[in-house]
Amino acid sequence: MLMVGLTGGIGSGKSAVASRLADRGAVVIDADQVAREVVAPGTEGLAEIVATFSDRVLDAGGALDRAALGAVVFADEAARRRLEGIIHPRVRARTAELAAAAAPDAIVVNDVPLLVEVGLAPTYHLVVVVQTAVATRLARLARDRGMDRAEAERRIAAQADDARRRAAADVVLTNDGSLADLHAAVDALWQERLLPYEANLRERRPVRPHRVVLTEADPTWPQQYARLAARIRHAIAPADLRIDHIGSTAVPGLAAKDVIDIQLTVPTLADADGPLAERLAAAGFPRLPGDWWDNPRPPGSGRWEKRLHGSADPGRPVYLHVRAVDSPGWRYALLMRDHLRADPDQRAAYLLLKRELAASAPDSATYTTAKDPWFDEEHLRAEEWAAQTGWRP
């Protein structure tokens, strides 16, 4: 099922987003609520906390006194880690139980305030961040929670800042306007991205752009790649395979189709099948049907076989090329990227060709084939550059 991580700073309006998603049909799991549940009176979690920190962390009724516990662990890093070792595994286990109880076609939204801070982003198919100006958050905390400014500022400062959250976000919902504005943004996200993503994931259906539309160089492409690579790395663990950003979006300043090309290195193509392919599909990267290969350089030699996966996310097309280490296609992908990064003249020539072909051959198959003659020549230039510079993949 589709797993969505939802987060945002205190006072950002994250709870309003969670509520709207629940209204649309999402199964929302509130991490704070789960964290309270696993240390409620009578639970093993509370018993272990008392055994670790004594009954001074209980109130008169035998429930956890959070203020007293906070005083114990606030300035003691070792104590805080012991507490996390008690609570976090139980929260993860209970969250997994709640998700497993959802319908197979559910969209499960984990509402996690500290998702970014504890490094959970790669565990979700999609991360949604609610972002709101600090001044607006301070005003809301004073109005809705009666929090004085100093305390509100302290709590905001204790969390990840906006830049760090944006780096982890596949979707940023800005919440500086009205509640109606926020609801409209959530509804659009639900209809245009989450529903089709869920269906694509369940049916193992990759997204394939069929027309070539060049996009001006996006400085966030490397950051987007980093999020995708982290997700892939998490999906294939404990295998530790090389992952590279390749293709035009990996070359700074180069206009490209808005598709992130990624290369996953396997020992042999046989290793690309079976469990690995299924893990990638479950993580949102299903295999494209059929046989796939790269045209050899120079022409005339046998075709360079590979496995090709795509993205089930309609909002982020991806081609995931799975190639065997040291194979000609694997080396070629890295060499072309690095040579274009290093040679501004060839980068400019390639950009001119791309613009001409996008205008005259807008379907993907024709566009790709029409670039072959240029790449045959570029391959020779790149090999000469590699020999001169001592380049290694």
Short mmCIF file of C-alpha atoms in Angstrom, two decimals:
data_model
loop_
_atom_site.label_atom_id
_atom_site.label_comp_id
_atom_site.label_asym_id
_atom_site.label_seq_id
_atom_site.Cartn_x
_atom_site.Cartn_y
_atom_site.Cartn_z
CA MET A 1 0.00 0.00 0.00
CA LEU A 2 1.06 3.60 -0.47
CA MET A 3 2.87 4.93 2.61
CA VAL A 4 3.02 8.70 2.97
CA GLY A 5 5.06 10.53 5.58
CA LEU A 6 3.54 13.81 6.75
CA THR A 7 5.48 16.32 8.81
CA GLY A 8 5.85 20.00 9.58
CA GLY A 9 7.06 22.25 12.34
CA ILE A 10 5.02 23.04 15.40
CA GLY A 11 2.26 25.50 14.50
CA SER A 12 2.55 24.80 10.76
CA GLY A 13 -0.93 23.33 10.38
CA LYS A 14 0.15 19.72 9.90
CA SER A 15 -2.81 18.45 11.90
CA ALA A 16 -5.20 20.31 9.61
CA VAL A 17 -3.61 18.56 6.62
CA ALA A 18 -3.88 15.18 8.34
CA SER A 19 -7.54 15.82 9.11
CA ARG A 20 -8.30 16.77 5.52
CA LEU A 21 -6.51 13.69 4.19
CA ALA A 22 -8.57 11.55 6.56
CA ASP A 23 -11.72 13.21 5.20
CA ARG A 24 -10.60 12.27 1.67
CA GLY A 25 -10.20 8.63 2.72
CA ALA A 26 -6.63 8.26 3.97
CA VAL A 27 -5.77 6.04 6.92
CA VAL A 28 -3.97 8.47 9.23
CA ILE A 29 -1.62 7.16 11.91
CA ASP A 30 -0.68 9.83 14.46
CA ALA A 31 2.82 9.16 15.79
CA ASP A 32 2.24 11.29 18.90
CA GLN A 33 -0.91 9.36 19.72
CA VAL A 34 0.88 6.04 19.21
CA ALA A 35 3.76 7.22 21.41
CA ARG A 36 1.27 7.96 24.20
CA GLU A 37 -0.47 4.63 23.68
CA VAL A 38 2.68 2.51 24.06
CA VAL A 39 3.47 4.03 27.48
CA ALA A 40 -0.07 4.13 28.84
CA PRO A 41 -0.74 2.67 32.32
CA GLY A 42 -0.48 -1.10 32.30
CA THR A 43 1.78 -1.32 29.25
CA GLU A 44 5.18 -2.97 29.04
CA GLY A 45 6.54 0.33 27.76
CA LEU A 46 5.63 2.18 30.95
CA ALA A 47 6.93 -0.65 33.10
CA GLU A 48 10.30 -0.49 31.36
CA ILE A 49 10.46 3.29 31.76
CA VAL A 50 9.81 2.96 35.49
CA ALA A 51 12.40 0.19 35.77
CA THR A 52 14.93 2.44 34.02
CA PHE A 53 14.17 5.83 35.59
CA SER A 54 12.30 4.88 38.83
CA ASP A 55 8.74 5.75 39.83
CA ARG A 56 9.64 9.43 40.16
CA VAL A 57 8.48 9.75 36.52
CA LEU A 58 4.90 8.73 37.47
CA ASP A 59 2.12 11.04 38.58
CA ALA A 60 -0.19 10.39 41.53
CA GLY A 61 -2.50 8.28 39.38
CA GLY A 62 0.26 5.99 38.13
CA ALA A 63 0.42 7.48 34.63
CA LEU A 64 3.57 8.80 33.01
CA ASP A 65 4.42 12.31 34.19
CA ARG A 66 5.92 13.69 31.00
CA ALA A 67 7.25 16.83 32.66
CA ALA A 68 9.07 14.77 35.29
CA LEU A 69 10.47 12.44 32.67
CA GLY A 70 11.55 15.39 30.57
CA ALA A 71 13.43 16.84 33.52
CA VAL A 72 15.35 13.57 33.87
CA VAL A 73 16.39 13.21 30.23
CA PHE A 74 16.55 16.84 29.05
CA ALA A 75 20.23 17.44 29.85
CA ASP A 76 21.38 13.80 29.85
CA GLU A 77 22.15 12.47 26.39
CA ALA A 78 22.61 8.88 27.58
CA ALA A 79 19.30 8.96 29.44
CA ARG A 80 17.52 10.35 26.40
CA ARG A 81 18.90 7.56 24.23
CA ARG A 82 17.77 4.94 26.77
CA LEU A 83 14.29 6.44 26.65
CA GLU A 84 14.28 6.42 22.85
CA GLY A 85 15.38 2.78 22.95
CA ILE A 86 12.27 1.98 24.96
CA ILE A 87 9.73 4.05 23.04
CA HIS A 88 10.83 4.07 19.38
CA PRO A 89 10.79 0.29 18.75
CA ARG A 90 7.32 0.08 20.27
CA VAL A 91 6.08 3.00 18.20
CA ARG A 92 7.45 1.38 15.05
CA ALA A 93 5.87 -1.96 15.88
CA ARG A 94 2.46 -0.43 16.69
CA THR A 95 2.59 1.73 13.57
CA ALA A 96 3.31 -1.37 11.47
CA GLU A 97 0.33 -3.14 13.07
CA LEU A 98 -2.01 -0.25 12.26
CA ALA A 99 -0.74 -0.04 8.68
CA ALA A 100 -1.08 -3.81 8.20
CA ALA A 101 -4.70 -3.59 9.32
CA ALA A 102 -5.53 -1.13 6.52
CA ALA A 103 -7.11 -2.24 3.24
CA PRO A 104 -4.72 -3.34 0.45
CA ASP A 105 -5.62 -0.25 -1.60
CA ALA A 106 -5.34 2.16 1.33
CA ILE A 107 -3.31 5.33 1.35
CA VAL A 108 -1.66 5.31 4.76
CA VAL A 109 -0.47 8.66 6.08
CA ASN A 110 1.96 8.63 8.99
CA ASP A 111 1.71 11.96 10.82
CA VAL A 112 5.20 12.23 12.34
CA PRO A 113 6.31 15.56 13.86
CA LEU A 114 10.02 14.60 13.95
CA LEU A 115 10.11 12.62 10.69
CA VAL A 116 13.04 14.62 9.33
CA GLU A 117 14.91 14.84 12.60
CA VAL A 118 15.00 11.05 13.11
CA GLY A 119 15.77 10.25 9.45
CA LEU A 120 12.57 8.44 8.49
CA ALA A 121 12.05 10.07 5.06
CA PRO A 122 13.49 7.16 2.99
CA THR A 123 11.02 4.72 4.57
CA TYR A 124 8.02 6.30 2.79
CA HIS A 125 6.91 6.32 -0.82
CA LEU A 126 6.28 10.06 -0.53
CA VAL A 127 7.06 12.74 2.06
CA VAL A 128 4.73 15.72 2.44
CA VAL A 129 5.96 18.75 4.40
CA VAL A 130 3.68 21.51 5.62
CA GLN A 131 5.59 24.78 5.56
CA THR A 132 4.46 28.01 7.20
CA ALA A 133 6.25 31.28 7.90
CA VAL A 134 7.68 31.45 11.41
CA ALA A 135 5.74 34.64 12.20
CA THR A 136 2.50 32.88 11.31
CA ARG A 137 3.43 29.87 13.42
CA LEU A 138 4.21 32.07 16.43
CA ALA A 139 0.86 33.81 16.10
CA ARG A 140 -1.01 30.49 15.87
CA LEU A 141 0.78 29.02 18.89
CA ALA A 142 -0.16 32.07 20.95
CA ARG A 143 -3.77 32.07 19.70
CA ASP A 144 -4.53 28.35 19.70
CA ARG A 145 -2.35 27.02 22.53
CA GLY A 146 -1.84 30.07 24.71
CA MET A 147 1.90 29.66 24.36
CA ASP A 148 4.08 32.65 25.21
CA ARG A 149 6.49 33.86 22.54
CA ALA A 150 9.68 32.71 24.26
CA GLU A 151 8.42 29.15 24.67
CA ALA A 152 7.11 29.06 21.10
CA GLU A 153 10.45 30.27 19.74
CA ARG A 154 12.29 27.68 21.84
CA ARG A 155 10.16 24.85 20.48
CA ILE A 156 10.52 26.02 16.89
CA ALA A 157 14.30 26.29 17.28
CA ALA A 158 14.47 22.75 18.71
CA GLN A 159 13.07 21.29 15.48
CA ALA A 160 14.53 21.03 11.97
CA ASP A 161 14.48 24.28 10.04
CA ASP A 162 12.56 24.84 6.80
CA ALA A 163 15.58 24.20 4.57
CA ARG A 164 16.20 20.79 6.11
CA ARG A 165 12.53 19.84 5.80
CA ARG A 166 12.39 20.98 2.17
CA ALA A 167 15.39 18.79 1.38
CA ALA A 168 13.42 15.77 2.62
CA ALA A 169 10.13 16.77 0.97
CA ASP A 170 8.67 15.35 -2.21
CA VAL A 171 5.74 17.73 -1.74
CA VAL A 172 5.70 21.07 0.10
CA LEU A 173 2.29 22.41 1.11
CA THR A 174 2.53 26.11 1.94
CA ASN A 175 0.10 27.09 4.67
CA ASP A 176 0.32 30.86 4.95
CA GLY A 177 -3.20 31.51 3.65
CA SER A 178 -6.69 30.51 4.67
CA LEU A 179 -7.93 27.08 5.71
CA ALA A 180 -9.87 26.94 2.44
CA ASP A 181 -6.62 27.48 0.54
CA LEU A 182 -4.98 24.65 2.46
CA HIS A 183 -7.90 22.31 1.85
CA ALA A 184 -7.79 23.06 -1.87
CA ALA A 185 -4.07 22.21 -1.98
CA VAL A 186 -4.63 18.96 -0.08
CA ASP A 187 -7.53 17.99 -2.33
CA ALA A 188 -5.43 18.57 -5.44
CA LEU A 189 -2.60 16.48 -3.96
CA TRP A 190 -5.06 13.68 -3.21
CA GLN A 191 -6.70 13.63 -6.63
CA GLU A 192 -3.73 14.34 -8.87
CA ARG A 193 -0.94 12.48 -7.13
CA LEU A 194 -1.85 10.22 -4.23
CA LEU A 195 -4.75 8.36 -5.82
CA PRO A 196 -2.94 7.60 -9.09
CA TYR A 197 0.28 6.81 -7.23
CA GLU A 198 -1.55 4.24 -5.11
CA ALA A 199 -3.11 2.61 -8.17
CA ASN A 200 0.21 2.55 -10.04
CA LEU A 201 1.99 1.05 -7.03
CA ARG A 202 -0.64 -1.64 -6.50
CA GLU A 203 -0.71 -2.57 -10.19
CA ARG A 204 3.09 -2.33 -10.61
CA ARG A 205 2.62 0.27 -13.32
CA PRO A 206 5.49 2.68 -14.06
CA VAL A 207 4.90 6.21 -15.31
CA ARG A 208 6.27 6.76 -18.83
CA PRO A 209 6.31 10.22 -20.42
CA HIS A 210 5.77 9.68 -24.15
CA ARG A 211 6.38 13.23 -25.41
CA VAL A 212 9.64 15.11 -25.14
CA VAL A 213 9.31 18.41 -23.33
CA LEU A 214 12.59 20.04 -22.40
CA THR A 215 12.72 21.79 -19.06
CA GLU A 216 15.29 24.42 -18.20
CA ALA A 217 17.95 23.17 -15.81
CA ASP A 218 16.46 22.71 -12.35
CA PRO A 219 18.96 23.24 -9.52
CA THR A 220 16.89 20.91 -7.33
CA TRP A 221 17.38 17.87 -9.60
CA PRO A 222 20.41 16.63 -7.59
CA GLN A 223 18.43 17.01 -4.38
CA GLN A 224 15.52 15.11 -5.89
CA TYR A 225 17.93 12.38 -6.97
CA ALA A 226 19.32 12.19 -3.42
CA ARG A 227 15.84 11.55 -2.01
CA LEU A 228 15.14 8.86 -4.59
CA ALA A 229 18.51 7.20 -4.05
CA ALA A 230 17.94 7.11 -0.29
CA ARG A 231 14.56 5.44 -0.88
CA ILE A 232 16.13 2.86 -3.20
CA ARG A 233 18.97 2.23 -0.76
CA HIS A 234 16.47 1.61 2.04
CA ALA A 235 14.41 -0.72 -0.17
CA ILE A 236 17.33 -2.97 -1.15
CA ALA A 237 19.00 -3.14 2.27
CA PRO A 238 20.99 -4.96 3.50
CA ALA A 239 22.46 -5.09 0.00
CA ASP A 240 24.94 -2.23 -0.41
CA LEU A 241 24.88 -1.49 -4.13
CA ARG A 242 26.27 1.53 -5.95
CA ILE A 243 23.70 4.12 -7.01
CA ASP A 244 24.50 7.01 -9.38
CA HIS A 245 22.70 10.01 -10.81
CA ILE A 246 23.16 9.79 -14.58
CA GLY A 247 21.69 11.37 -17.71
CA SER A 248 21.05 15.02 -18.48
CA THR A 249 19.56 15.95 -15.09
CA ALA A 250 22.93 14.96 -13.58
CA VAL A 251 24.75 17.60 -15.67
CA PRO A 252 24.52 21.09 -14.09
CA GLY A 253 23.06 23.76 -16.34
CA LEU A 254 21.75 21.36 -18.99
CA ALA A 255 18.11 21.56 -20.03
CA ALA A 256 16.48 18.13 -20.05
CA LYS A 257 13.32 16.11 -19.95
CA ASP A 258 12.08 16.34 -16.38
CA VAL A 259 12.90 12.69 -15.75
CA ILE A 260 15.52 11.64 -13.20
CA ASP A 261 17.81 8.91 -14.57
CA ILE A 262 19.40 6.68 -11.95
CA GLN A 263 21.84 3.81 -12.36
CA LEU A 264 21.80 0.90 -9.93
CA THR A 265 24.89 -1.30 -10.12
CA VAL A 266 24.50 -5.06 -9.65
CA PRO A 267 27.17 -7.79 -9.77
CA THR A 268 25.40 -9.50 -12.69
CA LEU A 269 22.10 -9.02 -14.48
CA ALA A 270 20.86 -12.22 -12.86
CA ASP A 271 21.08 -10.33 -9.57
CA ALA A 272 18.65 -7.74 -10.96
CA ASP A 273 15.83 -10.28 -11.06
CA GLY A 274 13.76 -11.98 -8.40
CA PRO A 275 13.84 -10.45 -4.89
CA LEU A 276 15.65 -7.28 -5.93
CA ALA A 277 13.10 -6.47 -8.63
CA GLU A 278 10.25 -7.08 -6.19
CA ARG A 279 11.80 -4.85 -3.52
CA LEU A 280 12.20 -2.05 -6.03
CA ALA A 281 8.60 -2.45 -7.19
CA ALA A 282 7.30 -2.38 -3.61
CA ALA A 283 9.29 0.81 -3.00
CA GLY A 284 7.59 2.51 -5.95
CA PHE A 285 9.95 1.55 -8.79
CA PRO A 286 8.27 -1.23 -10.82
CA ARG A 287 10.02 -2.84 -13.76
CA LEU A 288 9.06 -1.82 -17.27
CA PRO A 289 7.83 -4.88 -19.19
CA GLY A 290 9.84 -6.34 -22.04
CA ASP A 291 13.54 -6.57 -22.82
CA TRP A 292 15.73 -3.48 -22.58
CA TRP A 293 19.18 -2.65 -23.84
CA ASP A 294 21.39 0.28 -24.83
CA ASN A 295 22.71 0.83 -28.33
CA PRO A 296 26.41 -0.10 -28.37
CA ARG A 297 29.20 2.44 -28.92
CA PRO A 298 30.72 2.19 -31.42
CA PRO A 299 27.86 0.71 -33.47
CA GLY A 300 28.02 -2.86 -34.63
CA SER A 301 28.85 -4.76 -31.47
CA GLY A 302 26.27 -6.76 -29.51
CA ARG A 303 23.56 -4.86 -27.69
CA TRP A 304 24.15 -3.82 -24.10
CA GLU A 305 21.47 -5.49 -22.01
CA LYS A 306 20.05 -3.97 -18.85
CA ARG A 307 16.93 -3.98 -16.70
CA LEU A 308 14.78 -0.86 -16.68
CA HIS A 309 12.47 0.25 -13.91
CA GLY A 310 10.31 3.36 -13.71
CA SER A 311 8.50 5.31 -11.03
CA ALA A 312 4.92 4.70 -9.95
CA ASP A 313 4.73 8.31 -8.77
CA PRO A 314 2.96 10.44 -11.40
CA GLY A 315 4.55 13.55 -9.96
CA ARG A 316 8.15 12.36 -10.30
CA PRO A 317 9.02 10.34 -13.42
CA VAL A 318 12.15 8.25 -13.03
CA TYR A 319 14.10 5.79 -15.15
CA LEU A 320 16.08 3.38 -13.02
CA HIS A 321 18.69 1.62 -15.19
CA VAL A 322 19.97 -1.58 -13.58
CA ARG A 323 23.31 -2.53 -15.14
CA ALA A 324 26.05 -4.99 -14.31
CA VAL A 325 29.23 -3.53 -12.85
CA ASP A 326 32.00 -2.93 -15.41
CA SER A 327 29.66 -3.70 -18.32
CA PRO A 328 30.00 -1.43 -21.38
CA GLY A 329 26.63 0.25 -20.81
CA TRP A 330 27.41 0.86 -17.13
CA ARG A 331 30.75 2.49 -17.95
CA TYR A 332 29.30 4.49 -20.84
CA ALA A 333 26.56 6.07 -18.69
CA LEU A 334 29.13 7.33 -16.19
CA LEU A 335 31.62 8.44 -18.83
CA MET A 336 29.08 10.49 -20.80
CA ARG A 337 27.88 12.21 -17.65
CA ASP A 338 31.36 13.09 -16.46
CA HIS A 339 32.60 14.27 -19.84
CA LEU A 340 29.61 16.57 -20.34
CA ARG A 341 30.13 17.93 -16.85
CA ALA A 342 33.77 18.67 -17.70
CA ASP A 343 33.44 20.01 -21.28
CA PRO A 344 31.31 23.16 -21.67
CA ASP A 345 31.64 23.16 -25.47
CA GLN A 346 30.23 19.67 -25.85
CA ARG A 347 27.58 20.47 -23.28
CA ALA A 348 26.50 23.46 -25.37
CA ALA A 349 26.54 21.38 -28.56
CA TYR A 350 24.42 18.68 -26.94
CA LEU A 351 21.94 21.24 -25.66
CA LEU A 352 21.55 22.70 -29.16
CA LEU A 353 20.91 19.22 -30.57
CA LYS A 354 18.37 18.46 -27.85
CA ARG A 355 16.43 21.65 -28.58
CA GLU A 356 16.36 20.94 -32.31
CA LEU A 357 15.20 17.37 -31.86
CA ALA A 358 12.60 18.20 -29.24
CA ALA A 359 11.04 20.60 -31.72
CA SER A 360 11.15 18.18 -34.68
CA ALA A 361 10.77 14.78 -33.00
CA PRO A 362 8.68 15.27 -29.87
CA ASP A 363 7.88 11.58 -29.26
CA SER A 364 10.36 9.83 -26.97
CA ALA A 365 11.32 6.95 -29.27
CA THR A 366 12.16 9.16 -32.27
CA TYR A 367 13.95 11.69 -30.07
CA THR A 368 16.17 8.99 -28.54
CA THR A 369 17.03 7.37 -31.87
CA ALA A 370 17.80 10.71 -33.53
CA LYS A 371 20.52 11.43 -30.97
CA ASP A 372 22.49 8.28 -31.85
CA PRO A 373 24.80 9.80 -34.52
CA TRP A 374 25.86 12.61 -32.20
CA PHE A 375 26.52 10.17 -29.38
CA ASP A 376 28.59 7.94 -31.65
CA GLU A 377 30.94 10.88 -32.16
CA GLU A 378 30.70 12.03 -28.55
CA HIS A 379 31.74 8.58 -27.41
CA LEU A 380 35.07 8.94 -29.24
CA ARG A 381 35.65 12.41 -27.75
CA ALA A 382 34.81 11.16 -24.29
CA GLU A 383 37.14 8.17 -24.54
CA GLU A 384 39.97 10.48 -25.62
CA TRP A 385 39.22 12.75 -22.66
CA ALA A 386 39.17 9.74 -20.32
CA ALA A 387 42.59 8.63 -21.57
CA GLN A 388 44.04 12.12 -21.17
CA THR A 389 42.68 12.71 -17.69
CA GLY A 390 42.99 9.23 -16.26
CA TRP A 391 39.23 9.08 -15.66
CA ARG A 392 37.85 6.06 -13.89
CA PRO A 393 34.17 5.21 -13.34
#
